[in-house]
């Protein structure tokens, strides 16, 4: 029974770590800063989306 409770607790903590959140991707293009809201994203997906915005000489950072 204790092992089952332990496994359940680990699974619950793991599911919290993969929650979707809102992120902001801040980009600077030719000295002008712009922010893009990324809603309900997992961190990896938000990083990929922010990296995709880095085109044509812009620099973007996920916050």
XYZ file of C-alpha atoms in Angstrom:
63
model
C 0.000 0.000 0.000
C 2.833 2.396 0.848
C 4.494 1.683 -2.494
C 1.264 2.444 -4.333
C 0.896 5.743 -2.473
C 4.516 6.630 -3.259
C 4.047 5.882 -6.971
C 0.859 7.967 -7.015
C 2.643 10.892 -5.311
C 5.479 10.812 -7.862
C 2.973 10.706 -10.738
C 1.069 13.669 -9.286
C 4.243 15.743 -8.978
C 5.263 14.811 -12.524
C 1.917 15.887 -13.911
C 2.259 19.294 -12.255
C 5.624 19.834 -13.921
C 4.121 19.469 -17.384
C 1.328 22.013 -16.894
C 0.694 24.528 -19.604
C 1.447 28.145 -18.764
C 1.478 31.545 -20.409
C 4.864 32.761 -21.648
C 6.106 35.977 -23.231
C 8.572 36.024 -26.094
C 10.429 39.348 -26.231
C 12.050 40.129 -29.575
C 14.336 42.977 -30.611
C 14.248 43.825 -34.305
C 16.514 46.646 -35.536
C 16.583 48.149 -32.033
C 12.804 47.992 -31.551
C 11.451 45.668 -28.840
C 8.247 43.714 -29.314
C 6.518 41.165 -27.073
C 4.459 38.173 -28.164
C 2.130 36.358 -25.762
C 2.266 32.558 -25.933
C -0.763 31.253 -24.028
C -1.339 27.735 -22.674
C 2.043 26.386 -23.809
C 4.407 23.823 -22.368
C 7.865 25.303 -21.838
C 9.453 23.331 -24.685
C 6.714 24.349 -27.114
C 7.023 27.997 -26.056
C 10.804 27.880 -26.569
C 10.321 26.412 -30.058
C 7.767 29.092 -30.966
C 10.026 31.863 -29.667
C 13.011 30.453 -31.570
C 10.908 30.378 -34.744
C 10.388 34.145 -34.390
C 14.161 34.694 -34.645
C 14.285 35.369 -38.369
C 15.698 38.209 -40.400
C 18.146 39.515 -37.809
C 15.857 39.584 -34.772
C 16.826 38.279 -31.342
C 14.149 36.729 -29.143
C 14.120 35.633 -25.504
C 11.481 33.615 -23.666
C 10.319 35.109 -20.367
